[in-house]
Amino acid sequence: MYKKTTLGLIICLLSCSLWARGKAGIDLTLIPPATITNQVDLDIRVGITNYDTSVRSLDVSLYLNKIDRNTLLYHSTCQVEKDNPLTIRYNMQTRDKVGKNKIILVVKDGTKKTIQTRDIEIIDSNIRSTRLIDGAWTSIYHWSETEGKHWNNDLRRMTDDQWREMIRSMHKVGMDMIVIQEVFRNEQYVGKHDVTVETYQGKAFYPSDLYEGRMEIAAKDPVEAILAEADKHDMHVMMGVGMFAWFDFTPESLEWHKRVAKELWDKYGHHPSFYGFYVSEESGGGLDNWEKTPEKRQIRKNDIINFFAEFKKFCNRMAPAKPIMLATNSMDVPNGKETYPALLKNLDILCPFGFARMPENDLTGKQAATMLQKLCNDAGSHLWFDLEAFLFNEDQSLYPRPIEQIIHDLNLFDNFEKILCYQFPGVFNDPKMSIRIGEKRTIDLFEGYQKYREKILHNRKAGIKDEIVPTKTVQGTWLNLPYQDVRNKYMNPFHVDCTAPAFWKQKIKEYSEIGLEYLVIMAVANERQAYYPSSFMEHAYPSDRQSPVEAIMEAADQYGMKVFMSCGWAVNQDDNIREPAIKELQQKIMKETADLFKEHKSFYGWYLPVEDMIAPYLSDHAIEAVNTLAESARNLTPQAQILISPYGLYSADIRNPKFGEQIKKLKVDIIAYQDEVGCVREPMPMQRMKENFKLLNTIHKEAGIRFWANIESFTWEKETNSRNSALVPAAFPRYLSQLVGVSQAGVETVVSFSIYGIVDKPDSPMFIGQPIEAAKAYRNYTDWMAGKEPWSLLEASFKGNISHQGIGKSVNYLSTPSERYASNSLTDGKQGIESYLDKEWVGFENKNMEIVIDLGSVKEVGLLAARFLQYTPASIQLPSSVAYLLSKDGVNYQLAASVPMEISLNDQHDCWIDMAQAKVNGKARYIKVIALTRGGWLFCDEVFVNPQ
């Protein structure tokens, strides 16, 4: 039974019988170990076992860096009975603990004192990941002869000394977490064998006393060799308890794992490097292991839940502080979403793989990572990353993945607190080892990663902070229940019944699939008609069915999402918040919806629909209206978060001290500022928006109010800011620039008005949004989340952190730019902003852009790109296509690629930047670029040669 305290402490007393070990029963474990960023909390675990016959009264303390009253993290006096181990779990926040630290455990037993220490380095960062590989799987012999074709024979020949040598090589590149793949080889699969604990015929990689079978390898005891060498270098070893049978978590498999885990602990538990238990069987991301019938799928899910509940209990009897880890693949995760909470309750570390090879109709890798992170966060479990360092040949044998792809993944998947890779033997090879395992290109990967790692470590040592700010994905959307005017033409179309429960349950499911966490209900009533079962208003839905709000809450419960409940409209969208009658109705709605919905697990907080202008700063009457409702919300739901989303940022006087003073008066938890790029309250608003959000960050640090962004996904079908003009999807490059801008400004979370009705799943059975364009917006957004081009390079250009081999090279203009727009170079490494007034743009009027770049010498050319401006109001349009031609002599050119460029149909008002990108394969000194005009102006700011 777990007991929580305000310090995040969990104490667990476990009834059990113990097997005596030849050392004191005190163990200190850090999860994660060694090195983390200050965006990750440190899970400190203490395990104490009493081998005496009498009850021991122990005084337990945890300190940071030195034993001192001022550095005390935790203290308690505990009674520890024989055969009743104690586990203490303390969660330490790390944001203010950057540097090299030491966790000190002091246990006093009368006059005896035991002290243990563990080192932990905390890196200052704005992401969870260190962007380095922290460890690797080590298969003593690869389970598949096909996959291990290029290295299994080498592994078979390795001696104990060579295994020690390999561990030293792993340590050389910082891969200090070793995951032994398995300690038995048995090629069986769940449901396709009749193996029992007694009839098991698997072959051991170590001198097992349980089973006679041995793998035919040269090493006598590679497990001992790995642990002994890891001890010397302060490394950590996850012991692979397996293989009984792939994906097998049946009761028979559980019993086998218990016996093997006990033997491994008895034989090797004295090693300081013995970090925890890794269950080798693996699982599909859906946790049903691909069974065909619903009944069989549920059996598999129940099996895995029961397996880890019992296995965790069993391991805690022997080693109460040691974590347990499982590797699942990242595919079909939504199918297991309801099962994960029960599994993760007894699983310390989930380490999924396969993010770079997601199936076509599944989540993207980034979406799967986000969903799994939330599941682990909710369960108090840890999410690590099993990065695949291999690719498949046509014959399904494995070969080393190019270092560029590995670096891409290290930067793309930035939420994982630890990154391990599969695997070291046969994929990485230290050239100084006495034996080469696998192909020669394994050495290339080792040296390529070593060079990358040294650069990261050099920057750390030099005090150069990692300035890479990850672009935040959209985490929430507003939901618009009533049709109010023409703006809702596509959001609430007449061909869809937007009051139907099935409609809302379908949309919530789709939003969950793309990683949305927050749902903000714009209004629960309109024109005195309620979208929930109100007792004092007419209902805006048929009386014989569930209300829309009930359907939303039920679906949000199911998919683990968080809902901000609205308390409006008192009358309609024009509610005057100064009128006492309006305030009274808002409070009445709040009271009624709180009574109806506050017990839902998805009820997260309140959206106060008292949008008011913050220009030049928030008025006193707006503050009073907000705080009145906030007070009511606190009384009704003390733990709920309170959100507002004001407008007027484009003309706010943020530098005026009065602006910050007014913000500090608000009694809310979250402000999600409307970025107003979609409203287009001024021409070309992007740059002002980005600058204003940076100013807001400083104010919010002082105010203590959570800083969110509400980025607008829409533009206007006709005139701007008119109730007679429909909201339609903006061009995705504009939306991406908004995401980058608010992320660079340091917002905590991005929500959007709106995903609902603007960005919609193409094959949704209840499609809403502008035909074609809403589906295109969905595909573009999910492609970007998956790291697909051209979006990831365009995103990097918005951040200004692209280097390329064309910088500083001469440009010969075969077509002459306009004198008004000719001051910039197309190869100076400087990018423009979303404004034709920016001097970085080179403009061509009524002509094609035709240039030649001279690289100075013949070079390999693999990737070419050029950025262009689109702004129809000024007759500036993207080229219809861009051709790239290569030449070694400047005379004879070969066409390398031709890239067509599309302009969004919704181009009347917005200014955005897009990129023509092409993968090529050639050698050239001269690169000719021809961009075909559509008439009018053509603006380009940079041509990229092999951008990085």
PDB file of N, CA and C in Angstrom, residues 46 165 228 242 344 522 542 735 901:
ATOM      1  N   VAL A  46      15.034   4.324  -2.099  1.00  0.00           N
ATOM      2  CA  VAL A  46      15.817   3.652  -1.054  1.00  0.00           C
ATOM      3  C   VAL A  46      15.138   2.328  -0.742  1.00  0.00           C
ATOM      4  N   GLU A 165      36.213  -5.739 -22.947  1.00  0.00           N
ATOM      5  CA  GLU A 165      36.723  -4.731 -23.870  1.00  0.00           C
ATOM      6  C   GLU A 165      35.566  -3.941 -24.494  1.00  0.00           C
ATOM      7  N   ALA A 228      31.254  -7.124 -14.124  1.00  0.00           N
ATOM      8  CA  ALA A 228      32.533  -6.814 -13.465  1.00  0.00           C
ATOM      9  C   ALA A 228      33.193  -5.596 -14.094  1.00  0.00           C
ATOM     10  N   GLY A 242      14.932 -13.165 -19.512  1.00  0.00           N
ATOM     11  CA  GLY A 242      14.284 -13.757 -20.671  1.00  0.00           C
ATOM     12  C   GLY A 242      15.321 -14.577 -21.408  1.00  0.00           C
ATOM     13  N   LEU A 344       1.382   0.422 -16.186  1.00  0.00           N
ATOM     14  CA  LEU A 344       2.422   1.333 -15.709  1.00  0.00           C
ATOM     15  C   LEU A 344       2.424   1.495 -14.198  1.00  0.00           C
ATOM     16  N   MET A 522     -15.928  26.707 -25.824  1.00  0.00           N
ATOM     17  CA  MET A 522     -16.124  28.144 -26.011  1.00  0.00           C
ATOM     18  C   MET A 522     -17.352  28.631 -25.245  1.00  0.00           C
ATOM     19  N   PRO A 542     -32.036  17.744 -28.902  1.00  0.00           N
ATOM     20  CA  PRO A 542     -33.247  16.938 -28.662  1.00  0.00           C
ATOM     21  C   PRO A 542     -33.259  16.361 -27.248  1.00  0.00           C
ATOM     22  N   TYR A 735       1.120  28.998 -40.278  1.00  0.00           N
ATOM     23  CA  TYR A 735       0.807  28.391 -38.983  1.00  0.00           C
ATOM     24  C   TYR A 735       2.074  27.870 -38.314  1.00  0.00           C
ATOM     25  N   MET A 901       5.496  24.453 -56.716  1.00  0.00           N
ATOM     26  CA  MET A 901       5.094  25.119 -55.482  1.00  0.00           C
ATOM     27  C   MET A 901       3.606  25.471 -55.560  1.00  0.00           C
TER      28      MET A 901
END
